[in-house]
Amino acid sequence: METLQQFLAAFTEAWQQADLVFLVVFGLLFLIVWFLPSLLALALNRQHAAKIALLNIPAGFSWIAWVALVVWAVTGKLGDKLAAKASLKPVA
């Protein structure tokens, strides 16, 4: 418990001494990581990029949902490839 209090005190002191450049860079990196599934979906030109972007906002609060969105963004066209291989009609 005492170690946690020491860590929080050191973190609070470091945060208060941070300059504006650090805070801006930290904020940008935080947003990039938070919206990584949306950025991947846009970069990979996924059909459901808008849905991924919409779900990305609340999914950032849950690591499980965030990881699921990353997987969806990266493997978005995999279902169509598997359907073509199995001679099935792709899902709309």
JSON list of C-alpha atoms in Angstrom, two decimals:
[
{"chain": "A", "resi": 1, "resn": "MET", "atom": "CA", "xyz": [0.00, 0.00, 0.00]},
{"chain": "A", "resi": 2, "resn": "GLU", "atom": "CA", "xyz": [2.82, 2.36, 0.85]},
{"chain": "A", "resi": 3, "resn": "THR", "atom": "CA", "xyz": [4.52, 1.61, -2.48]},
{"chain": "A", "resi": 4, "resn": "LEU", "atom": "CA", "xyz": [1.34, 2.55, -4.33]},
{"chain": "A", "resi": 5, "resn": "GLN", "atom": "CA", "xyz": [1.13, 5.83, -2.42]},
{"chain": "A", "resi": 6, "resn": "GLN", "atom": "CA", "xyz": [4.77, 6.59, -3.25]},
{"chain": "A", "resi": 7, "resn": "PHE", "atom": "CA", "xyz": [4.14, 5.83, -6.92]},
{"chain": "A", "resi": 8, "resn": "LEU", "atom": "CA", "xyz": [1.06, 8.05, -7.01]},
{"chain": "A", "resi": 9, "resn": "ALA", "atom": "CA", "xyz": [2.93, 10.88, -5.27]},
{"chain": "A", "resi": 10, "resn": "ALA", "atom": "CA", "xyz": [5.83, 10.62, -7.73]},
{"chain": "A", "resi": 11, "resn": "PHE", "atom": "CA", "xyz": [3.43, 10.45, -10.70]},
{"chain": "A", "resi": 12, "resn": "THR", "atom": "CA", "xyz": [1.47, 13.48, -9.48]},
{"chain": "A", "resi": 13, "resn": "GLU", "atom": "CA", "xyz": [4.65, 15.50, -8.98]},
{"chain": "A", "resi": 14, "resn": "ALA", "atom": "CA", "xyz": [5.99, 14.55, -12.43]},
{"chain": "A", "resi": 15, "resn": "TRP", "atom": "CA", "xyz": [2.63, 15.39, -14.06]},
{"chain": "A", "resi": 16, "resn": "GLN", "atom": "CA", "xyz": [2.56, 18.83, -12.40]},
{"chain": "A", "resi": 17, "resn": "GLN", "atom": "CA", "xyz": [6.07, 19.60, -13.63]},
{"chain": "A", "resi": 18, "resn": "ALA", "atom": "CA", "xyz": [5.36, 18.53, -17.22]},
{"chain": "A", "resi": 19, "resn": "ASP", "atom": "CA", "xyz": [5.69, 21.25, -19.84]},
{"chain": "A", "resi": 20, "resn": "LEU", "atom": "CA", "xyz": [3.19, 22.06, -22.59]},
{"chain": "A", "resi": 21, "resn": "VAL", "atom": "CA", "xyz": [5.09, 20.17, -25.31]},
{"chain": "A", "resi": 22, "resn": "PHE", "atom": "CA", "xyz": [5.03, 16.95, -23.29]},
{"chain": "A", "resi": 23, "resn": "LEU", "atom": "CA", "xyz": [1.31, 17.30, -22.58]},
{"chain": "A", "resi": 24, "resn": "VAL", "atom": "CA", "xyz": [0.51, 17.92, -26.27]},
{"chain": "A", "resi": 25, "resn": "VAL", "atom": "CA", "xyz": [2.63, 14.96, -27.41]},
{"chain": "A", "resi": 26, "resn": "PHE", "atom": "CA", "xyz": [1.15, 12.74, -24.71]},
{"chain": "A", "resi": 27, "resn": "GLY", "atom": "CA", "xyz": [-2.38, 13.79, -25.72]},
{"chain": "A", "resi": 28, "resn": "LEU", "atom": "CA", "xyz": [-1.73, 13.11, -29.40]},
{"chain": "A", "resi": 29, "resn": "LEU", "atom": "CA", "xyz": [-0.23, 9.68, -28.71]},
{"chain": "A", "resi": 30, "resn": "PHE", "atom": "CA", "xyz": [-3.14, 8.86, -26.42]},
{"chain": "A", "resi": 31, "resn": "LEU", "atom": "CA", "xyz": [-5.66, 9.76, -29.14]},
{"chain": "A", "resi": 32, "resn": "ILE", "atom": "CA", "xyz": [-3.75, 7.81, -31.79]},
{"chain": "A", "resi": 33, "resn": "VAL", "atom": "CA", "xyz": [-3.76, 4.67, -29.63]},
{"chain": "A", "resi": 34, "resn": "TRP", "atom": "CA", "xyz": [-7.43, 5.18, -28.66]},
{"chain": "A", "resi": 35, "resn": "PHE", "atom": "CA", "xyz": [-8.53, 5.52, -32.30]},
{"chain": "A", "resi": 36, "resn": "LEU", "atom": "CA", "xyz": [-6.08, 2.95, -33.73]},
{"chain": "A", "resi": 37, "resn": "PRO", "atom": "CA", "xyz": [-8.89, 0.61, -34.90]},
{"chain": "A", "resi": 38, "resn": "SER", "atom": "CA", "xyz": [-10.51, 3.48, -36.82]},
{"chain": "A", "resi": 39, "resn": "LEU", "atom": "CA", "xyz": [-7.20, 4.54, -38.33]},
{"chain": "A", "resi": 40, "resn": "LEU", "atom": "CA", "xyz": [-6.44, 0.96, -39.39]},
{"chain": "A", "resi": 41, "resn": "ALA", "atom": "CA", "xyz": [-9.90, 0.56, -40.92]},
{"chain": "A", "resi": 42, "resn": "LEU", "atom": "CA", "xyz": [-9.45, 3.77, -42.91]},
{"chain": "A", "resi": 43, "resn": "ALA", "atom": "CA", "xyz": [-5.92, 2.90, -44.00]},
{"chain": "A", "resi": 44, "resn": "LEU", "atom": "CA", "xyz": [-6.96, -0.59, -45.10]},
{"chain": "A", "resi": 45, "resn": "ASN", "atom": "CA", "xyz": [-10.11, 0.76, -46.82]},
{"chain": "A", "resi": 46, "resn": "ARG", "atom": "CA", "xyz": [-12.52, -1.48, -44.93]},
{"chain": "A", "resi": 47, "resn": "GLN", "atom": "CA", "xyz": [-16.19, -1.62, -45.89]},
{"chain": "A", "resi": 48, "resn": "HIS", "atom": "CA", "xyz": [-17.32, -1.14, -42.27]},
{"chain": "A", "resi": 49, "resn": "ALA", "atom": "CA", "xyz": [-14.92, 1.70, -41.41]},
{"chain": "A", "resi": 50, "resn": "ALA", "atom": "CA", "xyz": [-17.77, 3.99, -40.33]},
{"chain": "A", "resi": 51, "resn": "LYS", "atom": "CA", "xyz": [-19.16, 1.36, -37.95]},
{"chain": "A", "resi": 52, "resn": "ILE", "atom": "CA", "xyz": [-15.70, 0.70, -36.55]},
{"chain": "A", "resi": 53, "resn": "ALA", "atom": "CA", "xyz": [-15.17, 4.44, -36.00]},
{"chain": "A", "resi": 54, "resn": "LEU", "atom": "CA", "xyz": [-18.52, 4.79, -34.25]},
{"chain": "A", "resi": 55, "resn": "LEU", "atom": "CA", "xyz": [-17.88, 1.80, -32.00]},
{"chain": "A", "resi": 56, "resn": "ASN", "atom": "CA", "xyz": [-14.34, 2.95, -31.31]},
{"chain": "A", "resi": 57, "resn": "ILE", "atom": "CA", "xyz": [-15.43, 5.72, -28.95]},
{"chain": "A", "resi": 58, "resn": "PRO", "atom": "CA", "xyz": [-16.98, 3.53, -26.22]},
{"chain": "A", "resi": 59, "resn": "ALA", "atom": "CA", "xyz": [-14.69, 0.57, -26.98]},
{"chain": "A", "resi": 60, "resn": "GLY", "atom": "CA", "xyz": [-11.69, 2.52, -25.72]},
{"chain": "A", "resi": 61, "resn": "PHE", "atom": "CA", "xyz": [-12.98, 2.02, -22.19]},
{"chain": "A", "resi": 62, "resn": "SER", "atom": "CA", "xyz": [-12.76, -1.77, -22.54]},
{"chain": "A", "resi": 63, "resn": "TRP", "atom": "CA", "xyz": [-9.54, -3.45, -23.63]},
{"chain": "A", "resi": 64, "resn": "ILE", "atom": "CA", "xyz": [-11.47, -6.49, -24.81]},
{"chain": "A", "resi": 65, "resn": "ALA", "atom": "CA", "xyz": [-13.75, -4.45, -27.07]},
{"chain": "A", "resi": 66, "resn": "TRP", "atom": "CA", "xyz": [-10.80, -2.34, -28.28]},
{"chain": "A", "resi": 67, "resn": "VAL", "atom": "CA", "xyz": [-8.81, -5.45, -29.26]},
{"chain": "A", "resi": 68, "resn": "ALA", "atom": "CA", "xyz": [-11.89, -6.89, -30.98]},
{"chain": "A", "resi": 69, "resn": "LEU", "atom": "CA", "xyz": [-12.18, -3.70, -33.05]},
{"chain": "A", "resi": 70, "resn": "VAL", "atom": "CA", "xyz": [-8.51, -3.89, -33.99]},
{"chain": "A", "resi": 71, "resn": "VAL", "atom": "CA", "xyz": [-9.04, -7.46, -35.18]},
{"chain": "A", "resi": 72, "resn": "TRP", "atom": "CA", "xyz": [-12.16, -6.42, -37.11]},
{"chain": "A", "resi": 73, "resn": "ALA", "atom": "CA", "xyz": [-10.30, -3.51, -38.70]},
{"chain": "A", "resi": 74, "resn": "VAL", "atom": "CA", "xyz": [-7.39, -5.68, -39.78]},
{"chain": "A", "resi": 75, "resn": "THR", "atom": "CA", "xyz": [-9.36, -8.73, -40.96]},
{"chain": "A", "resi": 76, "resn": "GLY", "atom": "CA", "xyz": [-12.35, -6.92, -42.46]},
{"chain": "A", "resi": 77, "resn": "LYS", "atom": "CA", "xyz": [-12.28, -8.62, -45.87]},
{"chain": "A", "resi": 78, "resn": "LEU", "atom": "CA", "xyz": [-11.31, -12.05, -44.59]},
{"chain": "A", "resi": 79, "resn": "GLY", "atom": "CA", "xyz": [-14.96, -13.18, -44.49]},
{"chain": "A", "resi": 80, "resn": "ASP", "atom": "CA", "xyz": [-15.40, -12.45, -48.22]},
{"chain": "A", "resi": 81, "resn": "LYS", "atom": "CA", "xyz": [-12.22, -14.36, -49.06]},
{"chain": "A", "resi": 82, "resn": "LEU", "atom": "CA", "xyz": [-13.34, -17.38, -47.06]},
{"chain": "A", "resi": 83, "resn": "ALA", "atom": "CA", "xyz": [-16.82, -17.23, -48.62]},
{"chain": "A", "resi": 84, "resn": "ALA", "atom": "CA", "xyz": [-15.33, -17.17, -52.13]},
{"chain": "A", "resi": 85, "resn": "LYS", "atom": "CA", "xyz": [-13.08, -20.08, -51.28]},
{"chain": "A", "resi": 86, "resn": "ALA", "atom": "CA", "xyz": [-16.04, -22.08, -49.98]},
{"chain": "A", "resi": 87, "resn": "SER", "atom": "CA", "xyz": [-18.23, -20.98, -52.93]},
{"chain": "A", "resi": 88, "resn": "LEU", "atom": "CA", "xyz": [-20.66, -19.17, -50.66]},
{"chain": "A", "resi": 89, "resn": "LYS", "atom": "CA", "xyz": [-22.38, -15.83, -51.15]},
{"chain": "A", "resi": 90, "resn": "PRO", "atom": "CA", "xyz": [-20.49, -13.02, -49.29]},
{"chain": "A", "resi": 91, "resn": "VAL", "atom": "CA", "xyz": [-22.25, -11.38, -46.34]},
{"chain": "A", "resi": 92, "resn": "ALA", "atom": "CA", "xyz": [-23.48, -7.86, -47.15]}
]
